[in-house]
Amino acid sequence: MLSACDISRLVPRRPIFIWDMNSQYSKIAALNLEKSLSKFRGDVNIAPFAYLFVEMVRYSMRNVPNMDCVQRRLAEFGRHVGERMVDVVYVREKPQKRDTRLYNSLMFLKSTFWKSIFGKEADELEQDGGDKNTYYLIEHEPVVNRFTRFVFDEKEAVPLNTAAFNCGIVEAFLTNTGYPCTVTVTWYKGTAYVIKFDPIVAARERQLEGK
């Protein structure tokens, strides 16, 4: 007569599967990080974006004496975005190489970097005719200006250029990739981001050219 222990040995056991959440999550995260941003679209619905952006502009207009202060606040918000996007876009698209020449970095900013954020490249890139340390990154119609219009003071004829937010993005990208600068916004060919580089950038360019 078989004992209970003997019977238990004869009954086939159901295999036990152990789901390692940490291992699976790590693999999925690694695969996502390896994906190129240029191979898929990450569109954001314009309605919630516009709502959040308008609220941010209204917040920036509180308790400030003039329009310049509003634009500085907006640029500060944009700077936080730019600092994070440098890691997401620049490091992922060029993991083994960092541009050491200013022109290449500006073209990367105008094309790949700008497209990854706004879905299209910036329209133009110009160098100032009188100051070689100054460049203009131009957008004919920035996304942030498309559905918003603010006037800081009703007496002022010039509306607030809310694309000052993008100035922070540009400044963060260039500064964090080794090109210290200050960026302001102006109404020129639509909207232009005026990039004034630190003199050390021009000195380094001359050194790389062997001059």
PDB file of C-alpha atoms in Angstrom:
ATOM      1  CA  MET A   1       0.000   0.000   0.000  1.00  0.00           C
ATOM      2  CA  LEU A   2       1.362   3.392  -1.014  1.00  0.00           C
ATOM      3  CA  SER A   3       1.789   6.051   1.569  1.00  0.00           C
ATOM      4  CA  ALA A   4       0.705   9.660   1.132  1.00  0.00           C
ATOM      5  CA  CYS A   5       4.321  10.658   0.504  1.00  0.00           C
ATOM      6  CA  ASP A   6       4.663   8.062  -2.275  1.00  0.00           C
ATOM      7  CA  ILE A   7       1.444   9.245  -3.942  1.00  0.00           C
ATOM      8  CA  SER A   8       2.626  12.873  -3.865  1.00  0.00           C
ATOM      9  CA  ARG A   9       5.767  11.850  -5.729  1.00  0.00           C
ATOM     10  CA  LEU A  10       3.717  10.216  -8.499  1.00  0.00           C
ATOM     11  CA  VAL A  11       1.442  13.225  -9.100  1.00  0.00           C
ATOM     12  CA  PRO A  12       3.026  15.577 -11.655  1.00  0.00           C
ATOM     13  CA  ARG A  13       3.640  18.980 -10.249  1.00  0.00           C
ATOM     14  CA  ARG A  14       2.613  22.163 -12.024  1.00  0.00           C
ATOM     15  CA  PRO A  15       5.653  24.244 -12.943  1.00  0.00           C
ATOM     16  CA  ILE A  16       6.069  27.407 -10.928  1.00  0.00           C
ATOM     17  CA  PHE A  17       6.877  30.624 -12.779  1.00  0.00           C
ATOM     18  CA  ILE A  18       8.484  33.476 -10.873  1.00  0.00           C
ATOM     19  CA  TRP A  19       8.027  36.928 -12.421  1.00  0.00           C
ATOM     20  CA  ASP A  20      11.009  39.074 -11.652  1.00  0.00           C
ATOM     21  CA  MET A  21       9.527  42.576 -11.805  1.00  0.00           C
ATOM     22  CA  ASN A  22      12.846  44.325 -11.302  1.00  0.00           C
ATOM     23  CA  SER A  23      14.522  42.357 -14.076  1.00  0.00           C
ATOM     24  CA  GLN A  24      11.658  42.895 -16.539  1.00  0.00           C
ATOM     25  CA  TYR A  25      11.420  46.589 -15.724  1.00  0.00           C
ATOM     26  CA  SER A  26      15.166  47.033 -16.221  1.00  0.00           C
ATOM     27  CA  LYS A  27      15.024  45.357 -19.632  1.00  0.00           C
ATOM     28  CA  ILE A  28      12.074  47.491 -20.776  1.00  0.00           C
ATOM     29  CA  ALA A  29      13.724  50.677 -19.501  1.00  0.00           C
ATOM     30  CA  ALA A  30      16.959  49.798 -21.297  1.00  0.00           C
ATOM     31  CA  LEU A  31      15.107  49.184 -24.573  1.00  0.00           C
ATOM     32  CA  ASN A  32      13.282  52.521 -24.294  1.00  0.00           C
ATOM     33  CA  LEU A  33      16.508  54.407 -23.664  1.00  0.00           C
ATOM     34  CA  GLU A  34      18.121  52.853 -26.725  1.00  0.00           C
ATOM     35  CA  LYS A  35      15.347  54.002 -29.071  1.00  0.00           C
ATOM     36  CA  SER A  36      16.150  56.925 -31.343  1.00  0.00           C
ATOM     37  CA  LEU A  37      13.799  59.871 -30.903  1.00  0.00           C
ATOM     38  CA  SER A  38      13.847  60.498 -34.641  1.00  0.00           C
ATOM     39  CA  LYS A  39      12.189  57.124 -35.357  1.00  0.00           C
ATOM     40  CA  PHE A  40       8.899  57.760 -33.608  1.00  0.00           C
ATOM     41  CA  ARG A  41       6.589  60.670 -32.931  1.00  0.00           C
ATOM     42  CA  GLY A  42       5.702  61.862 -29.477  1.00  0.00           C
ATOM     43  CA  ASP A  43       2.948  64.318 -30.316  1.00  0.00           C
ATOM     44  CA  VAL A  44       1.269  66.182 -27.488  1.00  0.00           C
ATOM     45  CA  ASN A  45      -2.290  67.413 -27.882  1.00  0.00           C
ATOM     46  CA  ILE A  46      -2.155  71.174 -28.393  1.00  0.00           C
ATOM     47  CA  ALA A  47      -5.171  71.898 -26.151  1.00  0.00           C
ATOM     48  CA  PRO A  48      -3.682  70.786 -22.793  1.00  0.00           C
ATOM     49  CA  PHE A  49      -0.296  72.181 -23.801  1.00  0.00           C
ATOM     50  CA  ALA A  50      -1.817  75.597 -24.587  1.00  0.00           C
ATOM     51  CA  TYR A  51      -3.791  75.585 -21.333  1.00  0.00           C
ATOM     52  CA  LEU A  52      -0.724  74.801 -19.211  1.00  0.00           C
ATOM     53  CA  PHE A  53       1.415  77.302 -21.077  1.00  0.00           C
ATOM     54  CA  VAL A  54      -1.147  80.097 -20.678  1.00  0.00           C
ATOM     55  CA  GLU A  55      -1.297  79.429 -16.939  1.00  0.00           C
ATOM     56  CA  MET A  56       2.498  79.576 -16.773  1.00  0.00           C
ATOM     57  CA  VAL A  57       2.502  82.940 -18.570  1.00  0.00           C
ATOM     58  CA  ARG A  58      -0.139  84.311 -16.212  1.00  0.00           C
ATOM     59  CA  TYR A  59       1.901  83.171 -13.240  1.00  0.00           C
ATOM     60  CA  SER A  60       4.998  84.857 -14.701  1.00  0.00           C
ATOM     61  CA  MET A  61       3.100  88.150 -15.044  1.00  0.00           C
ATOM     62  CA  ARG A  62       2.226  88.358 -11.355  1.00  0.00           C
ATOM     63  CA  ASN A  63       3.923  91.001  -9.214  1.00  0.00           C
ATOM     64  CA  VAL A  64       6.515  92.088 -11.765  1.00  0.00           C
ATOM     65  CA  PRO A  65       7.303  95.706 -12.720  1.00  0.00           C
ATOM     66  CA  ASN A  66       7.865  95.311 -16.468  1.00  0.00           C
ATOM     67  CA  MET A  67       7.824  93.023 -19.489  1.00  0.00           C
ATOM     68  CA  ASP A  68      11.527  92.165 -19.213  1.00  0.00           C
ATOM     69  CA  CYS A  69      10.909  90.529 -15.843  1.00  0.00           C
ATOM     70  CA  VAL A  70       8.113  88.429 -17.336  1.00  0.00           C
ATOM     71  CA  GLN A  71      10.388  87.238 -20.121  1.00  0.00           C
ATOM     72  CA  ARG A  72      13.150  86.380 -17.652  1.00  0.00           C
ATOM     73  CA  ARG A  73      10.698  84.270 -15.662  1.00  0.00           C
ATOM     74  CA  LEU A  74       9.548  82.450 -18.786  1.00  0.00           C
ATOM     75  CA  ALA A  75      13.160  81.844 -19.809  1.00  0.00           C
ATOM     76  CA  GLU A  76      13.858  80.329 -16.399  1.00  0.00           C
ATOM     77  CA  PHE A  77      11.018  77.839 -16.906  1.00  0.00           C
ATOM     78  CA  GLY A  78      12.417  76.989 -20.331  1.00  0.00           C
ATOM     79  CA  ARG A  79      15.900  76.522 -18.906  1.00  0.00           C
ATOM     80  CA  HIS A  80      14.698  73.610 -16.773  1.00  0.00           C
ATOM     81  CA  VAL A  81      13.228  71.966 -19.880  1.00  0.00           C
ATOM     82  CA  GLY A  82      16.409  72.493 -21.889  1.00  0.00           C
ATOM     83  CA  GLU A  83      18.651  71.010 -19.206  1.00  0.00           C
ATOM     84  CA  ARG A  84      16.628  67.801 -19.176  1.00  0.00           C
ATOM     85  CA  MET A  85      16.315  67.578 -22.943  1.00  0.00           C
ATOM     86  CA  VAL A  86      20.094  67.754 -23.385  1.00  0.00           C
ATOM     87  CA  ASP A  87      20.362  64.347 -21.709  1.00  0.00           C
ATOM     88  CA  VAL A  88      17.357  62.910 -23.540  1.00  0.00           C
ATOM     89  CA  VAL A  89      18.212  64.121 -27.050  1.00  0.00           C
ATOM     90  CA  TYR A  90      21.873  65.044 -27.373  1.00  0.00           C
ATOM     91  CA  VAL A  91      23.333  62.115 -25.444  1.00  0.00           C
ATOM     92  CA  ARG A  92      20.985  59.602 -27.100  1.00  0.00           C
ATOM     93  CA  GLU A  93      21.495  60.810 -30.662  1.00  0.00           C
ATOM     94  CA  LYS A  94      25.272  61.175 -30.312  1.00  0.00           C
ATOM     95  CA  PRO A  95      26.316  58.852 -27.467  1.00  0.00           C
ATOM     96  CA  GLN A  96      29.903  58.417 -28.657  1.00  0.00           C
ATOM     97  CA  LYS A  97      30.606  61.920 -29.896  1.00  0.00           C
ATOM     98  CA  ARG A  98      30.296  65.478 -28.674  1.00  0.00           C
ATOM     99  CA  ASP A  99      30.684  68.318 -31.151  1.00  0.00           C
ATOM    100  CA  THR A 100      33.663  70.519 -30.443  1.00  0.00           C
ATOM    101  CA  ARG A 101      32.879  73.068 -33.159  1.00  0.00           C
ATOM    102  CA  LEU A 102      30.328  75.804 -32.661  1.00  0.00           C
ATOM    103  CA  TYR A 103      28.767  75.576 -36.125  1.00  0.00           C
ATOM    104  CA  ASN A 104      28.027  71.856 -35.772  1.00  0.00           C
ATOM    105  CA  SER A 105      26.392  72.376 -32.383  1.00  0.00           C
ATOM    106  CA  LEU A 106      24.254  75.227 -33.704  1.00  0.00           C
ATOM    107  CA  MET A 107      23.079  73.113 -36.636  1.00  0.00           C
ATOM    108  CA  PHE A 108      22.246  70.236 -34.281  1.00  0.00           C
ATOM    109  CA  LEU A 109      20.256  72.696 -32.158  1.00  0.00           C
ATOM    110  CA  LYS A 110      18.409  74.067 -35.203  1.00  0.00           C
ATOM    111  CA  SER A 111      17.545  70.651 -36.619  1.00  0.00           C
ATOM    112  CA  THR A 112      17.502  67.509 -34.463  1.00  0.00           C
ATOM    113  CA  PHE A 113      17.159  69.119 -31.045  1.00  0.00           C
ATOM    114  CA  TRP A 114      14.448  71.589 -32.087  1.00  0.00           C
ATOM    115  CA  LYS A 115      12.495  68.952 -33.987  1.00  0.00           C
ATOM    116  CA  SER A 116      12.517  66.576 -31.015  1.00  0.00           C
ATOM    117  CA  ILE A 117      10.795  69.234 -28.885  1.00  0.00           C
ATOM    118  CA  PHE A 118       8.537  71.140 -31.290  1.00  0.00           C
ATOM    119  CA  GLY A 119       8.046  68.649 -34.117  1.00  0.00           C
ATOM    120  CA  LYS A 120       9.834  70.784 -36.717  1.00  0.00           C
ATOM    121  CA  GLU A 121      13.194  72.405 -37.305  1.00  0.00           C
ATOM    122  CA  ALA A 122      13.829  76.079 -36.633  1.00  0.00           C
ATOM    123  CA  ASP A 123      13.487  78.127 -39.817  1.00  0.00           C
ATOM    124  CA  GLU A 124      16.760  80.045 -40.047  1.00  0.00           C
ATOM    125  CA  LEU A 125      20.141  80.546 -38.418  1.00  0.00           C
ATOM    126  CA  GLU A 126      22.028  83.795 -38.988  1.00  0.00           C
ATOM    127  CA  GLN A 127      25.240  85.340 -37.732  1.00  0.00           C
ATOM    128  CA  ASP A 128      25.227  89.025 -36.853  1.00  0.00           C
ATOM    129  CA  GLY A 129      27.030  91.105 -39.456  1.00  0.00           C
ATOM    130  CA  GLY A 130      28.789  93.317 -36.922  1.00  0.00           C
ATOM    131  CA  ASP A 131      29.338  90.982 -33.977  1.00  0.00           C
ATOM    132  CA  LYS A 132      30.724  87.523 -34.715  1.00  0.00           C
ATOM    133  CA  ASN A 133      29.821  86.370 -31.205  1.00  0.00           C
ATOM    134  CA  THR A 134      26.102  86.898 -31.882  1.00  0.00           C
ATOM    135  CA  TYR A 135      23.772  84.544 -33.744  1.00  0.00           C
ATOM    136  CA  TYR A 136      20.041  84.589 -34.483  1.00  0.00           C
ATOM    137  CA  LEU A 137      17.981  81.409 -34.354  1.00  0.00           C
ATOM    138  CA  ILE A 138      14.760  82.319 -36.164  1.00  0.00           C
ATOM    139  CA  GLU A 139      11.249  80.876 -36.039  1.00  0.00           C
ATOM    140  CA  HIS A 140       8.632  82.440 -38.269  1.00  0.00           C
ATOM    141  CA  GLU A 141       5.790  81.186 -36.074  1.00  0.00           C
ATOM    142  CA  PRO A 142       6.782  79.603 -32.740  1.00  0.00           C
ATOM    143  CA  VAL A 143       4.345  77.055 -31.369  1.00  0.00           C
ATOM    144  CA  VAL A 144       4.119  78.931 -28.061  1.00  0.00           C
ATOM    145  CA  ASN A 145       2.969  82.107 -29.861  1.00  0.00           C
ATOM    146  CA  ARG A 146       0.458  80.430 -32.142  1.00  0.00           C
ATOM    147  CA  PHE A 147      -2.536  80.366 -29.815  1.00  0.00           C
ATOM    148  CA  THR A 148      -1.551  82.878 -27.143  1.00  0.00           C
ATOM    149  CA  ARG A 149      -1.351  86.660 -27.117  1.00  0.00           C
ATOM    150  CA  PHE A 150      -0.537  88.718 -24.050  1.00  0.00           C
ATOM    151  CA  VAL A 151       0.056  92.416 -23.486  1.00  0.00           C
ATOM    152  CA  PHE A 152       1.816  93.318 -20.267  1.00  0.00           C
ATOM    153  CA  ASP A 153       0.543  96.884 -20.315  1.00  0.00           C
ATOM    154  CA  GLU A 154      -2.420  98.073 -22.390  1.00  0.00           C
ATOM    155  CA  LYS A 155      -0.445 101.243 -23.184  1.00  0.00           C
ATOM    156  CA  GLU A 156       2.330  99.229 -24.836  1.00  0.00           C
ATOM    157  CA  ALA A 157       1.987  98.695 -28.567  1.00  0.00           C
ATOM    158  CA  VAL A 158       4.331  95.685 -28.629  1.00  0.00           C
ATOM    159  CA  PRO A 159       2.780  92.449 -27.300  1.00  0.00           C
ATOM    160  CA  LEU A 160       4.594  90.154 -24.920  1.00  0.00           C
ATOM    161  CA  ASN A 161       6.664  87.611 -26.841  1.00  0.00           C
ATOM    162  CA  THR A 162       5.971  84.441 -24.885  1.00  0.00           C
ATOM    163  CA  ALA A 163       8.631  82.643 -26.942  1.00  0.00           C
ATOM    164  CA  ALA A 164      11.000  83.949 -24.268  1.00  0.00           C
ATOM    165  CA  PHE A 165      10.293  80.507 -22.805  1.00  0.00           C
ATOM    166  CA  ASN A 166      12.311  79.028 -25.682  1.00  0.00           C
ATOM    167  CA  CYS A 167      15.255  81.304 -24.867  1.00  0.00           C
ATOM    168  CA  GLY A 168      15.806  79.271 -21.725  1.00  0.00           C
ATOM    169  CA  ILE A 169      15.776  76.046 -23.746  1.00  0.00           C
ATOM    170  CA  VAL A 170      18.379  77.403 -26.189  1.00  0.00           C
ATOM    171  CA  GLU A 171      20.593  78.792 -23.434  1.00  0.00           C
ATOM    172  CA  ALA A 172      20.470  75.557 -21.428  1.00  0.00           C
ATOM    173  CA  PHE A 173      21.360  73.441 -24.461  1.00  0.00           C
ATOM    174  CA  LEU A 174      24.337  75.543 -25.516  1.00  0.00           C
ATOM    175  CA  THR A 175      25.670  76.183 -22.014  1.00  0.00           C
ATOM    176  CA  ASN A 176      25.420  72.529 -21.007  1.00  0.00           C
ATOM    177  CA  THR A 177      27.211  71.402 -24.157  1.00  0.00           C
ATOM    178  CA  GLY A 178      30.168  73.725 -23.577  1.00  0.00           C
ATOM    179  CA  TYR A 179      29.155  77.021 -25.217  1.00  0.00           C
ATOM    180  CA  PRO A 180      28.336  79.556 -22.471  1.00  0.00           C
ATOM    181  CA  CYS A 181      25.988  82.268 -23.685  1.00  0.00           C
ATOM    182  CA  THR A 182      23.002  84.463 -22.916  1.00  0.00           C
ATOM    183  CA  VAL A 183      19.836  84.319 -25.014  1.00  0.00           C
ATOM    184  CA  THR A 184      17.105  86.926 -25.414  1.00  0.00           C
ATOM    185  CA  VAL A 185      14.073  87.153 -27.673  1.00  0.00           C
ATOM    186  CA  THR A 186      13.080  89.812 -30.187  1.00  0.00           C
ATOM    187  CA  TRP A 187      10.521  90.338 -32.949  1.00  0.00           C
ATOM    188  CA  TYR A 188      12.584  89.747 -36.100  1.00  0.00           C
ATOM    189  CA  LYS A 189      11.379  87.723 -39.109  1.00  0.00           C
ATOM    190  CA  GLY A 190       8.705  86.446 -36.771  1.00  0.00           C
ATOM    191  CA  THR A 191      10.669  85.614 -33.633  1.00  0.00           C
ATOM    192  CA  ALA A 192      14.437  85.527 -33.237  1.00  0.00           C
ATOM    193  CA  TYR A 193      16.428  84.132 -30.333  1.00  0.00           C
ATOM    194  CA  VAL A 194      19.464  86.377 -29.971  1.00  0.00           C
ATOM    195  CA  ILE A 195      22.408  84.233 -28.850  1.00  0.00           C
ATOM    196  CA  LYS A 196      25.389  86.154 -27.457  1.00  0.00           C
ATOM    197  CA  PHE A 197      28.316  83.839 -26.789  1.00  0.00           C
ATOM    198  CA  ASP A 198      30.935  84.370 -24.140  1.00  0.00           C
ATOM    199  CA  PRO A 199      34.260  85.553 -25.696  1.00  0.00           C
ATOM    200  CA  ILE A 200      35.850  82.294 -24.542  1.00  0.00           C
ATOM    201  CA  VAL A 201      33.839  80.465 -27.219  1.00  0.00           C
ATOM    202  CA  ALA A 202      35.348  82.524 -30.056  1.00  0.00           C
ATOM    203  CA  ALA A 203      38.829  82.139 -28.557  1.00  0.00           C
ATOM    204  CA  ARG A 204      38.433  78.363 -28.488  1.00  0.00           C
ATOM    205  CA  GLU A 205      37.195  78.339 -32.095  1.00  0.00           C
ATOM    206  CA  ARG A 206      40.296  80.257 -33.214  1.00  0.00           C
ATOM    207  CA  GLN A 207      42.477  77.807 -31.328  1.00  0.00           C
ATOM    208  CA  LEU A 208      40.811  74.830 -33.029  1.00  0.00           C
ATOM    209  CA  GLU A 209      41.322  76.489 -36.407  1.00  0.00           C
ATOM    210  CA  GLY A 210      44.993  76.957 -35.588  1.00  0.00           C
ATOM    211  CA  LYS A 211      44.849  80.734 -35.830  1.00  0.00           C
TER     212      LYS A 211
END
